[in-house]
Tab-separated table of C-alpha atoms and ligand atoms in Angstrom:
chain	number	residue	atom	x	y	z
A	1	UNK	CA	3.030	112.113	9.201
A	2	UNK	CA	3.894	112.255	5.525
A	3	UNK	CA	7.664	112.214	5.246
A	4	UNK	CA	10.161	112.135	2.451
A	5	UNK	CA	7.887	113.526	-0.200
A	6	UNK	CA	9.162	114.627	-3.542
A	7	UNK	CA	8.884	118.399	-3.588
A	8	UNK	CA	8.976	120.579	-6.680
A	9	UNK	CA	9.514	124.291	-6.198
A	10	UNK	CA	7.997	125.965	-9.256
A	11	UNK	CA	9.248	129.411	-10.217
A	12	UNK	CA	7.937	131.336	-13.247
A	13	UNK	CA	10.566	133.652	-14.731
A	14	UNK	CA	10.179	136.476	-17.198
A	15	UNK	CA	13.291	138.529	-17.939
A	16	UNK	CA	14.798	137.628	-14.600
A	17	UNK	CA	18.500	137.363	-15.510
A	18	UNK	CA	19.356	139.946	-12.855
A	19	UNK	CA	17.971	137.934	-9.981
A	20	UNK	CA	17.979	134.321	-11.183
A	21	UNK	CA	21.524	133.319	-10.105
A	22	UNK	CA	20.885	134.484	-6.535
A	23	UNK	CA	17.424	132.906	-6.449
A	24	UNK	CA	18.840	129.620	-7.705
A	25	UNK	CA	21.619	129.716	-5.123
A	26	UNK	CA	19.309	130.369	-2.178
A	27	UNK	CA	16.698	127.857	-3.299
A	28	UNK	CA	19.455	125.297	-3.840
A	29	UNK	CA	20.670	125.734	-0.268
A	30	UNK	CA	17.102	125.566	1.011
A	31	UNK	CA	16.280	122.388	-0.877
A	32	UNK	CA	19.506	120.776	0.285
A	33	UNK	CA	18.594	121.545	3.912
A	34	UNK	CA	15.106	120.150	3.416
A	35	UNK	CA	16.534	116.939	1.979
A	36	UNK	CA	19.034	116.592	4.827
A	37	UNK	CA	16.278	117.115	7.386
A	38	UNK	CA	14.199	114.460	5.677
A	39	UNK	CA	11.422	116.920	4.853
A	40	UNK	CA	11.854	116.361	1.138
A	41	UNK	CA	13.069	113.369	-0.839
A	42	UNK	CA	16.348	113.483	-2.789
A	43	UNK	CA	14.250	113.426	-5.950
A	44	UNK	CA	12.987	116.926	-5.170
A	45	UNK	CA	13.736	119.632	-7.717
A	46	UNK	CA	13.631	123.341	-8.359
A	47	UNK	CA	11.725	124.000	-11.556
A	48	UNK	CA	12.189	127.271	-13.412
A	49	UNK	CA	9.597	128.090	-16.038
A	50	UNK	CA	10.882	130.480	-18.647
A	51	UNK	CA	7.960	132.563	-19.862
A	52	UNK	CA	9.357	133.667	-23.214
A	53	UNK	CA	12.009	135.932	-21.724
A	54	UNK	CA	13.794	138.310	-24.039
A	55	UNK	CA	17.008	138.254	-22.010
A	56	UNK	CA	19.391	135.445	-20.995
A	57	UNK	CA	16.994	133.812	-18.514
A	58	UNK	CA	16.715	130.529	-20.431
A	59	UNK	CA	20.471	130.230	-20.994
A	60	UNK	CA	20.939	130.676	-17.247
A	61	UNK	CA	18.399	127.951	-16.537
A	62	UNK	CA	20.180	125.614	-18.977
A	63	UNK	CA	23.501	126.277	-17.265
A	64	UNK	CA	22.001	125.609	-13.847
A	65	UNK	CA	20.559	122.331	-15.099
A	66	UNK	CA	23.905	121.257	-16.545
A	67	UNK	CA	25.742	121.950	-13.318
A	68	UNK	CA	23.275	120.367	-10.922
A	69	UNK	CA	20.491	117.848	-11.283
A	70	UNK	CA	18.497	119.775	-8.685
A	71	UNK	CA	17.573	122.430	-11.223
A	72	UNK	CA	15.111	121.625	-13.964
A	73	UNK	CA	13.515	123.910	-16.496
A	74	UNK	CA	10.423	124.345	-18.619
A	75	UNK	CA	10.597	126.646	-21.567
A	76	UNK	CA	7.400	128.138	-22.956
A	77	UNK	CA	7.005	128.786	-26.642
A	78	UNK	CA	6.406	132.491	-25.974
A	79	UNK	CA	5.413	134.921	-23.268
A	80	UNK	CA	2.057	133.813	-21.901
A	81	UNK	CA	1.975	135.790	-18.668
A	82	UNK	CA	2.659	134.896	-15.068
A	83	UNK	CA	-0.482	132.812	-14.474
A	84	UNK	CA	-0.123	130.620	-17.543
A	85	UNK	CA	3.585	130.150	-16.943
A	86	UNK	CA	2.865	129.052	-13.406
A	87	UNK	CA	0.162	126.631	-14.526
A	88	UNK	CA	2.502	125.149	-17.136
A	89	UNK	CA	5.058	124.522	-14.410
A	90	UNK	CA	2.543	123.071	-11.971
A	91	UNK	CA	1.002	120.761	-14.542
A	92	UNK	CA	4.424	119.509	-15.593
A	93	UNK	CA	5.519	119.012	-11.995
A	94	UNK	CA	2.263	117.244	-11.107
A	95	UNK	CA	3.389	114.113	-12.925
A	96	UNK	CA	6.744	114.009	-11.172
A	97	UNK	CA	6.172	114.884	-7.545
A	98	UNK	CA	3.984	114.601	-4.448
A	99	UNK	CA	3.822	118.271	-3.615
A	100	UNK	CA	4.646	121.628	-5.227
A	101	UNK	CA	5.415	125.052	-3.852
A	102	UNK	CA	5.112	127.966	-6.250
A	103	UNK	CA	6.887	131.266	-5.735
A	104	UNK	CA	8.113	134.297	-7.655
A	105	UNK	CA	11.630	134.540	-8.965
A	106	UNK	CA	12.450	137.835	-7.282
A	107	UNK	CA	12.933	136.575	-3.684
A	108	UNK	CA	10.142	138.826	-2.396
A	109	UNK	CA	8.531	135.869	-0.722
A	110	UNK	CA	10.482	134.675	2.293
A	111	UNK	CA	11.743	131.238	1.275
A	112	UNK	CA	12.002	130.189	4.898
A	113	UNK	CA	8.203	129.979	5.000
A	114	UNK	CA	8.641	126.763	3.007
A	115	UNK	CA	9.304	124.818	6.209
A	116	UNK	CA	6.055	125.946	7.809
A	117	UNK	CA	4.195	125.108	4.592
A	118	UNK	CA	5.643	121.604	4.541
A	119	UNK	CA	4.703	121.158	8.193
A	120	UNK	CA	1.103	122.062	7.369
A	121	UNK	CA	1.240	119.627	4.474
A	122	UNK	CA	2.577	116.934	6.772
A	123	UNK	CA	-0.318	117.772	9.064
A	124	UNK	CA	-2.789	116.967	6.306
A	125	UNK	CA	-3.370	120.202	4.379
A	126	UNK	CA	-3.545	119.889	0.608
A	127	UNK	CA	-3.277	123.602	-0.098
A	128	UNK	CA	-1.244	126.015	2.015
A	129	UNK	CA	-1.551	129.715	1.249
A	130	UNK	CA	1.382	132.010	1.920
A	131	UNK	CA	-0.064	135.271	3.227
A	132	UNK	CA	1.884	138.496	3.724
A	133	UNK	CA	1.731	139.562	7.312
A	134	UNK	CA	2.589	143.150	6.441
A	135	UNK	CA	3.661	145.219	3.525
A	136	UNK	CA	6.190	147.441	5.210
A	137	UNK	CA	8.649	147.183	2.386
A	138	UNK	CA	6.211	147.930	-0.438
A	139	UNK	CA	5.821	151.586	-1.310
A	140	UNK	CA	2.722	153.315	0.059
A	141	UNK	CA	1.325	153.469	-3.457
A	142	UNK	CA	1.866	149.787	-4.185
A	143	UNK	CA	0.378	148.852	-0.836
A	144	UNK	CA	-2.776	150.913	-1.270
A	145	UNK	CA	-3.328	149.818	-4.852
A	146	UNK	CA	-2.618	146.182	-4.091
A	147	UNK	CA	-4.891	146.059	-1.033
A	148	UNK	CA	-7.583	147.941	-2.943
A	149	UNK	CA	-7.208	145.269	-5.596
A	150	UNK	CA	-8.059	142.453	-3.162
A	151	UNK	CA	-11.045	144.358	-1.748
A	152	UNK	CA	-12.446	145.176	-5.191
A	153	UNK	CA	-11.987	141.593	-6.303
A	154	UNK	CA	-13.897	140.230	-3.335
A	155	UNK	CA	-16.686	142.806	-3.732
A	156	UNK	CA	-17.057	141.841	-7.369
A	157	UNK	CA	-17.519	138.191	-6.524
A	158	UNK	CA	-14.032	136.873	-7.147
A	159	UNK	CA	-13.243	135.095	-3.910
A	160	UNK	CA	-9.579	135.344	-3.070
A	161	UNK	CA	-7.430	134.937	0.020
A	162	UNK	CA	-6.566	138.423	1.302
A	163	UNK	CA	-2.937	139.387	0.738
A	164	UNK	CA	-2.092	136.036	-0.763
A	165	UNK	CA	-0.290	136.062	-4.092
A	166	UNK	CA	0.972	132.962	-5.800
A	167	UNK	CA	3.217	131.696	-3.026
A	168	UNK	CA	1.488	128.461	-2.129
A	169	UNK	CA	1.874	124.797	-1.551
A	170	UNK	CA	-0.321	122.377	-3.470
A	171	UNK	CA	-0.373	118.631	-3.103
A	172	UNK	CA	-0.630	116.323	-6.080
A	173	UNK	CA	-4.271	115.781	-5.196
A	174	UNK	CA	-4.997	119.521	-5.258
A	175	UNK	CA	-3.145	119.853	-8.561
A	176	UNK	CA	-5.238	117.086	-10.065
A	177	UNK	CA	-8.288	119.054	-8.955
A	178	UNK	CA	-6.881	122.184	-10.507
A	179	UNK	CA	-6.257	120.335	-13.759
A	180	UNK	CA	-10.010	119.789	-14.065
A	181	UNK	CA	-10.582	123.497	-14.595
A	182	UNK	CA	-10.574	124.137	-18.301
A	183	UNK	CA	-10.411	127.908	-17.967
A	184	UNK	CA	-8.769	129.869	-20.714
A	185	UNK	CA	-8.922	133.112	-18.738
A	186	UNK	CA	-6.801	131.901	-15.919
A	187	UNK	CA	-6.777	133.564	-12.525
A	188	UNK	CA	-5.196	131.058	-10.188
A	189	UNK	CA	-5.806	133.017	-6.997
A	190	UNK	CA	-9.516	132.744	-7.634
A	191	UNK	CA	-9.537	129.186	-8.970
A	192	UNK	CA	-7.416	127.510	-6.303
A	193	UNK	CA	-9.919	128.237	-3.484
A	194	UNK	CA	-12.604	126.659	-5.733
A	195	UNK	CA	-10.624	123.417	-5.779
A	196	UNK	CA	-11.382	122.928	-2.094
A	197	UNK	CA	-9.727	120.310	0.147
A	198	UNK	CA	-8.232	120.981	3.539
A	199	UNK	CA	-6.215	124.174	3.518
A	200	UNK	CA	-4.015	126.193	5.815
A	201	UNK	CA	-2.371	129.600	5.918
A	202	UNK	CA	1.247	130.452	6.627
A	203	UNK	CA	2.231	134.063	7.327
A	204	UNK	CA	5.462	135.595	6.136
A	205	UNK	CA	6.972	139.003	5.688
A	206	UNK	CA	7.311	140.234	2.178
A	207	UNK	CA	10.548	141.929	1.359
A	208	UNK	CA	11.705	144.040	-1.523
A	209	UNK	CA	12.511	142.683	-4.933
A	210	UNK	CA	16.074	141.410	-4.746
A	211	UNK	CA	17.040	142.737	-8.184
A	212	UNK	CA	15.424	143.676	-11.459
A	213	UNK	CA	12.166	145.495	-11.986
A	214	UNK	CA	8.577	144.655	-11.140
A	215	UNK	CA	6.748	143.143	-14.078
A	216	UNK	CA	3.484	144.371	-12.591
A	217	UNK	CA	3.225	148.131	-12.950
A	218	UNK	CA	-0.130	149.768	-12.176
A	219	UNK	CA	-1.432	149.336	-15.704
A	220	UNK	CA	-0.857	145.582	-15.657
A	221	UNK	CA	-2.299	145.374	-12.144
A	222	UNK	CA	-5.551	147.016	-13.252
A	223	UNK	CA	-5.883	144.731	-16.238
A	224	UNK	CA	-5.065	141.792	-13.951
A	225	UNK	CA	-7.888	142.874	-11.601
A	226	UNK	CA	-10.357	143.229	-14.473
A	227	UNK	CA	-9.262	139.878	-15.837
A	228	UNK	CA	-9.736	138.335	-12.408
A	229	UNK	CA	-13.198	139.777	-11.922
A	230	UNK	CA	-14.536	139.087	-15.388
A	231	UNK	CA	-13.079	135.602	-15.561
A	232	UNK	CA	-14.482	134.505	-12.219
A	233	UNK	CA	-17.880	136.078	-11.824
A	234	UNK	CA	-20.793	137.712	-13.581
A	235	UNK	CA	-21.410	140.159	-10.757
A	236	UNK	CA	-20.654	143.263	-12.879
A	237	UNK	CA	-23.582	142.302	-15.125
A	238	UNK	CA	-25.835	142.069	-12.090
A	239	UNK	CA	-24.644	145.551	-11.196
A	240	UNK	CA	-25.813	146.939	-14.555
A	241	UNK	CA	-29.226	145.394	-13.998
A	242	UNK	CA	-29.436	146.977	-10.553
A	243	UNK	CA	-28.371	150.406	-11.790
A	244	UNK	CA	-30.929	150.181	-14.591
A	245	UNK	CA	-33.666	149.368	-12.105
A	246	UNK	CA	-32.568	152.220	-9.872
A	247	UNK	CA	-32.598	154.775	-12.667
A	248	UNK	CA	-36.010	153.614	-13.791
A	249	UNK	CA	-37.245	153.972	-10.231
A	250	UNK	CA	-35.836	157.492	-10.004
A	251	UNK	CA	-37.692	158.471	-13.177
A	252	UNK	CA	-40.947	157.267	-11.637
A	253	UNK	CA	-40.312	159.221	-8.450
A	254	UNK	CA	-39.504	162.277	-10.554
A	255	UNK	CA	-42.745	161.822	-12.440
A	256	UNK	CA	-44.666	161.750	-9.185
A	257	UNK	CA	-42.893	164.888	-7.977
A	258	UNK	CA	-43.670	166.705	-11.212
A	259	UNK	CA	-47.314	165.742	-11.065
A	260	UNK	CA	-47.526	167.195	-7.580
A	261	UNK	CA	-45.708	170.337	-8.720
A	262	UNK	CA	-48.078	170.615	-11.662
A	263	UNK	CA	-51.034	170.276	-9.337
A	264	UNK	CA	-49.844	173.158	-7.179
A	265	UNK	CA	-48.906	175.122	-10.269
A	266	UNK	CA	-45.108	175.463	-10.207
A	267	UNK	CA	-43.960	174.033	-13.520
A	268	UNK	CA	-42.035	174.950	-16.648
A	269	UNK	CA	-44.113	173.568	-19.464
A	270	UNK	CA	-42.572	170.745	-21.533
A	271	UNK	CA	-39.517	170.230	-19.364
A	272	UNK	CA	-40.889	167.681	-16.940
A	273	UNK	CA	-42.178	165.268	-19.528
A	274	UNK	CA	-38.919	165.513	-21.428
A	275	UNK	CA	-36.584	164.872	-18.521
A	276	UNK	CA	-38.745	162.052	-17.203
A	277	UNK	CA	-38.745	160.219	-20.471
A	278	UNK	CA	-34.977	160.645	-20.820
A	279	UNK	CA	-34.460	159.010	-17.442
A	280	UNK	CA	-37.106	156.375	-17.983
A	281	UNK	CA	-35.720	155.325	-21.338
A	282	UNK	CA	-32.165	155.391	-20.036
A	283	UNK	CA	-33.153	153.201	-17.127
A	284	UNK	CA	-35.094	150.792	-19.286
A	285	UNK	CA	-32.218	150.438	-21.729
A	286	UNK	CA	-29.797	149.621	-18.941
A	287	UNK	CA	-32.247	147.202	-17.434
A	288	UNK	CA	-32.668	145.481	-20.769
A	289	UNK	CA	-28.916	145.340	-21.258
A	290	UNK	CA	-28.573	143.822	-17.841
A	291	UNK	CA	-31.161	141.142	-18.601
A	292	UNK	CA	-29.415	140.252	-21.854
A	293	UNK	CA	-26.164	140.280	-19.926
A	294	UNK	CA	-27.554	137.810	-17.403
A	295	UNK	CA	-28.093	135.337	-20.208
A	296	UNK	CA	-24.681	136.003	-21.703
A	297	UNK	CA	-23.278	135.489	-18.218
A	298	UNK	CA	-24.902	132.066	-18.057
A	299	UNK	CA	-23.555	131.150	-21.481
A	300	UNK	CA	-20.143	132.318	-20.374
A	301	UNK	CA	-20.167	130.186	-17.272
A	302	UNK	CA	-21.330	127.188	-19.283
A	303	UNK	CA	-18.599	127.551	-21.876
A	304	UNK	CA	-16.029	127.448	-19.091
A	305	UNK	CA	-17.018	123.818	-18.432
A	306	UNK	CA	-15.856	124.065	-14.860
A	307	UNK	CA	-15.942	120.784	-13.016
A	308	UNK	CA	-19.078	120.482	-10.925
A	309	UNK	CA	-17.320	118.436	-8.299
A	310	UNK	CA	-13.939	117.052	-7.462
A	311	UNK	CA	-13.790	113.849	-5.445
A	312	UNK	CA	-11.583	113.987	-2.375
A	313	UNK	CA	-11.551	110.303	-1.591
A	314	UNK	CA	-13.567	107.228	-2.389
A	315	UNK	CA	-14.219	104.618	0.288
A	316	UNK	CA	-14.547	101.405	-1.622
A	317	UNK	CA	-13.970	97.678	-1.356
A	318	UNK	CA	-10.204	97.825	-1.595
A	319	UNK	CA	-9.917	100.215	1.350
A	320	UNK	CA	-7.443	98.935	3.927
B	1	UDP	N1	6.338	136.746	-14.634
B	1	UDP	C1	6.155	135.835	-15.680
B	1	UDP	N2	5.593	136.269	-16.857
B	1	UDP	C2	5.216	137.596	-17.055
B	1	UDP	C3	5.390	138.492	-15.959
B	1	UDP	C4	5.944	138.044	-14.772
B	1	UDP	O1	6.465	134.655	-15.552
B	1	UDP	O2	4.731	137.909	-18.132
B	1	UDP	C5	6.926	136.282	-13.362
B	1	UDP	C6	8.118	137.055	-12.864
B	1	UDP	O3	9.318	136.593	-13.446
B	1	UDP	C7	8.065	136.821	-11.361
B	1	UDP	C8	6.573	136.697	-11.100
B	1	UDP	O4	5.955	136.431	-12.362
B	1	UDP	O5	8.686	135.601	-11.007
B	1	UDP	C9	5.971	137.938	-10.440
B	1	UDP	O6	6.326	139.099	-11.138
B	1	UDP	P1	6.828	140.431	-10.404
B	1	UDP	O7	7.728	140.077	-9.271
B	1	UDP	O8	7.410	141.336	-11.440
B	1	UDP	O9	5.459	141.036	-9.847
B	1	UDP	P2	5.255	141.897	-8.488
B	1	UDP	O10	5.875	141.095	-7.368
B	1	UDP	O11	5.947	143.184	-8.693
B	1	UDP	O12	3.761	142.026	-8.348
B	2	MG	MG1	7.726	140.533	-7.291
């Protein structure tokens, strides 16, 4: 069993002055318990990443750091969004620790799930996904839109873990794998499963935001979904190709129907040829767009320079 590992809890924060003091307090207590129980080494830290907040978030982080060595901070040059802020924190922590746990600043994720995550890690998992067991506390609207979001994503070829947000444990090894992905359009929930390694799932109940407002209103959620889909897969392009083929097929069927109608003498002259060519040309244009898109899709995937493999372990001469 892996004991006494240095744990970094990474928390991205954007305009979180309302909730940060409470979050810091609770995480501080949690980390202290973990250290006392020997589940985390005394070098473990809570890392707040300030994502270009416009309020006092960074001042609060500085104060926390001054008062206790358990709090450390990373300040971004400007607002780069949740995903980039999280990556910045993880990549900084990677050099300093054995294992990270990322979570939101608003205490929506039950921090007591940390113990179960660390147990899974001790049991050999390199990535542990925190998954919401239910969404009782989310509004009906948020629940439906959020669950629709996961379904759409998976349909469109962006493989994600259902009902898992960014509450997860990653070992140093998994983080090193993640670092190999040179993606500019970052969608961690889709990338992390691509890293591979042994993984596990821990269920927890999601509660309401402790204070402050959600930084993900519907508009941002939709753009997040589009970002996720278009940055992970080229399936939408395939869809255009298929629709183009379908429309072209319909035009041919229509042509056949009109020829039969003409043969039995029930036609309006001129109309059939017109409507058929409209459909045929429309279909052909979409088909052509789709084919061009397929090539652009390939170029796009190439420019991402994703790693083609990540080595889990090498058995060599110096193996004990
Ligand atoms: N966040 C961030 N940068 C942003 C927006 C959000 O770092 O541009 C952080 C935010 O402080 C929080 C987390 O991302 O810790 C999730 O945001 P939020 O709780 O508002 O999203 P929701 O839970 O409502 O989906
Ligand atoms: Mg939240």
